Coordinates of C-alpha atoms and ligand atoms in Angstrom, one line a residue:
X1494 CA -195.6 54.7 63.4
X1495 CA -197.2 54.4 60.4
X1496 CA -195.5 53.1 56.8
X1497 CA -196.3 55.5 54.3
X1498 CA -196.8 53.1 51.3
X1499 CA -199.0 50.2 53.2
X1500 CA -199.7 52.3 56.0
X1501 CA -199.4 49.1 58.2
X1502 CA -198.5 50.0 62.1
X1503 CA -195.0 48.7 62.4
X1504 CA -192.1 49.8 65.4
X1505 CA -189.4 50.3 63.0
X1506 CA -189.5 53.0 59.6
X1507 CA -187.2 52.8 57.5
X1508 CA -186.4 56.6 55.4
X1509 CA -185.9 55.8 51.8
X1510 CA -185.5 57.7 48.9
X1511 CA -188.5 57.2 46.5
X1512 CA -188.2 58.9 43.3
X1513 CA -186.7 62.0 45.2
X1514 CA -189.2 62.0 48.0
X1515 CA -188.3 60.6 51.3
X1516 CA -190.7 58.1 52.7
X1517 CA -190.5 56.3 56.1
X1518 CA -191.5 52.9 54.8
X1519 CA -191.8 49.4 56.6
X1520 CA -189.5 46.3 55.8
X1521 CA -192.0 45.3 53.2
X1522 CA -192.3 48.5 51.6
X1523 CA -188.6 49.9 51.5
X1524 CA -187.5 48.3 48.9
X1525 CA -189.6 50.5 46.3
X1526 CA -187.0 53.1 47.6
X1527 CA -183.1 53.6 47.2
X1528 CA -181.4 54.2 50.8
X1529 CA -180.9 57.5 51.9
X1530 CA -178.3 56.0 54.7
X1531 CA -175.6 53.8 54.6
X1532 CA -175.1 51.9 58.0
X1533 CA -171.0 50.9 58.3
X1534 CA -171.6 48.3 60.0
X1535 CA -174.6 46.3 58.9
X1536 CA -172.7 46.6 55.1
X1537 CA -169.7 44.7 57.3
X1538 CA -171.6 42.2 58.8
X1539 CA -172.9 41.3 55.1
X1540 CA -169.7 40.7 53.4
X1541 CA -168.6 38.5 56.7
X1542 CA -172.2 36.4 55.6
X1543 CA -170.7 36.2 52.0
X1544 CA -166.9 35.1 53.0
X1545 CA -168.6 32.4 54.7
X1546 CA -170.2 31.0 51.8
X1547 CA -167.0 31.2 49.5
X1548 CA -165.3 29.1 52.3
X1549 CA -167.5 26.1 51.5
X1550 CA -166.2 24.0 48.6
X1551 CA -169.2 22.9 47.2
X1552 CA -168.1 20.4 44.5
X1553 CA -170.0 17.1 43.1
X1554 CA -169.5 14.2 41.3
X1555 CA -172.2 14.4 38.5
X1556 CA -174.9 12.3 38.6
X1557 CA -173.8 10.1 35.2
X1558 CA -170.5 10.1 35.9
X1559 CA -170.8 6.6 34.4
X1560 CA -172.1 6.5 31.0
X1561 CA -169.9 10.0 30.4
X1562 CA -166.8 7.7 31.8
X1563 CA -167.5 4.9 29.6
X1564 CA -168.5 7.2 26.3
X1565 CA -164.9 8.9 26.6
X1566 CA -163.6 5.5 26.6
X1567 CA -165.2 4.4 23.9
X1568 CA -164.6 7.4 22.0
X1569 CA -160.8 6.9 22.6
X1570 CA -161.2 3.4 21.6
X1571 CA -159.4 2.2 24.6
X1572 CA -160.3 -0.9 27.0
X1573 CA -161.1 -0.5 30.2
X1574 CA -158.0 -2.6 31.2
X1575 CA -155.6 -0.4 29.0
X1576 CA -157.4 2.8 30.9
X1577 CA -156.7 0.9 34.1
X1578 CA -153.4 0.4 33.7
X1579 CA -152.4 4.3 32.1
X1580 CA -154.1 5.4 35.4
X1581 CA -152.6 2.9 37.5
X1582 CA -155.7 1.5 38.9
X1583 CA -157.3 -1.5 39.0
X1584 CA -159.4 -2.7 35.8
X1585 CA -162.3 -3.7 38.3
X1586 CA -162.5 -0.1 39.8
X1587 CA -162.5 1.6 36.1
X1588 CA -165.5 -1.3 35.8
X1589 CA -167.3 -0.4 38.6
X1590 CA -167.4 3.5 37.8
X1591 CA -168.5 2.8 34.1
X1592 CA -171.3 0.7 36.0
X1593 CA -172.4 3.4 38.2
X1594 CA -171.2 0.9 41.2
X1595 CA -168.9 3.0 42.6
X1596 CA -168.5 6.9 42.9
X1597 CA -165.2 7.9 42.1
X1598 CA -163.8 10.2 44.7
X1599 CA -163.3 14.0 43.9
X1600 CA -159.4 13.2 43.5
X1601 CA -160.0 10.1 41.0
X1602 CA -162.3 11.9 39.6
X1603 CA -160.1 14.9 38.6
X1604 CA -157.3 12.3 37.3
X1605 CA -160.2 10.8 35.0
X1606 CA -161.3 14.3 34.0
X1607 CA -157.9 14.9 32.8
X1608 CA -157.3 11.6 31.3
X1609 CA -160.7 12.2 29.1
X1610 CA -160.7 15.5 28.8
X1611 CA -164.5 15.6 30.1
X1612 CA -166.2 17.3 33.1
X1613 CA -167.6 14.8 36.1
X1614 CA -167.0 17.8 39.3
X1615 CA -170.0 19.7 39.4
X1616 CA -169.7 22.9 41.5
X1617 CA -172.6 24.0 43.1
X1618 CA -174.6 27.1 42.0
X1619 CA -173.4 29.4 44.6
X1620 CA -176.0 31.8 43.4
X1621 CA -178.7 29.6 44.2
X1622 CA -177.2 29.3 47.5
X1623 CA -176.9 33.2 48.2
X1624 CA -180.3 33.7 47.0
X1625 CA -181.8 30.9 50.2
X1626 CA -179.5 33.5 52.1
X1627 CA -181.2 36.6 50.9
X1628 CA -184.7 34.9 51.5
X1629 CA -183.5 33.9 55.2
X1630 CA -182.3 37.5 56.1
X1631 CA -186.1 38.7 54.5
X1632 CA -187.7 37.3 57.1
X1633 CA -185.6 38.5 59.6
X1634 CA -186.2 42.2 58.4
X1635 CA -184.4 43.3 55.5
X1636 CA -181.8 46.1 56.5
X1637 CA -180.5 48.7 54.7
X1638 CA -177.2 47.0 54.2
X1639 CA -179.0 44.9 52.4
X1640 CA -180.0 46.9 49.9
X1641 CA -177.4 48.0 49.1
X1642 CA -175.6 45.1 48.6
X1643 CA -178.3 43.9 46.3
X1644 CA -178.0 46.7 44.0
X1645 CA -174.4 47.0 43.7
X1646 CA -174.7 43.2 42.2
Ligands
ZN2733 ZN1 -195.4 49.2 54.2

């Protein structure tokens, strides 16, 4: 079979809608078209992919945590012993984060978030992340489903 856009010799066609014509198009050309069928289970297995994804918490400690640690100090014009002691740790931890030494853990860090009022969690750009997943399931042959999910977004 023939694709009616490229006119490369492919196994599989897909029917799309282009600009009220019906064309059978390959996987690299059907996405000039909108979907002229909507395949129950492909849509399924696309919002399992996503679920996935949300499950994963993707949180970081950013990169300088410790000069934003130490300029909230200083801005609250506290020591680092007085900030040890509110928080109940030890001065030379509070030291060693303001150093860049040590990486406070995502617990810590949330404690010294809320004791500064600043942001050290990063969360990851899911978006980012969905977009690699797009790109993988391109290879793969983009399916219908697929579409459609894109273009509800
Ligand atoms: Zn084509």
């Amino acid at each position: 079979m023939q694709c009616d856009i490229c006119g490369k010799e492919v196994e599989n066609l897909t029917e799309v809608d282009v600009e009220g014509t019906i064309l059978s198009l390959c996987d690299d050309c059907k996405r000039f078209g909108k979907p002229i069928k909507k395949p129950k289970r492909i849509i399924r297995k696309s919002r399992r992919f996503g679920k996935e994804e949300e499950e994963e918490p993707l949180e970081m400690i950013r990169s300088d945590f410790s000069s934003v640690l130490k300029s909230a100090r200083q801005k609250k014009g506290l020591k680092q012993e007085e900030v040890a002691k509110r928080l109940n740790e030890k001065e030379s931890l509070i030291h060693s984060l303001e150093t860049g030494h040590h990486e406070p853990s995502l617990n810590l860090a949330r404690k010294l978030e809320h004791f500064y009022g600043v942001k050290l969690i990063e969360t990851v750009d899911k978006e980012g992340k969905q977009k690699k997943s797009k790109a993988k399931s391109k290879t793969s042959g983009l399916t219908v489903g697929d579409i459609i999910q894109v273009k509800k977004k």
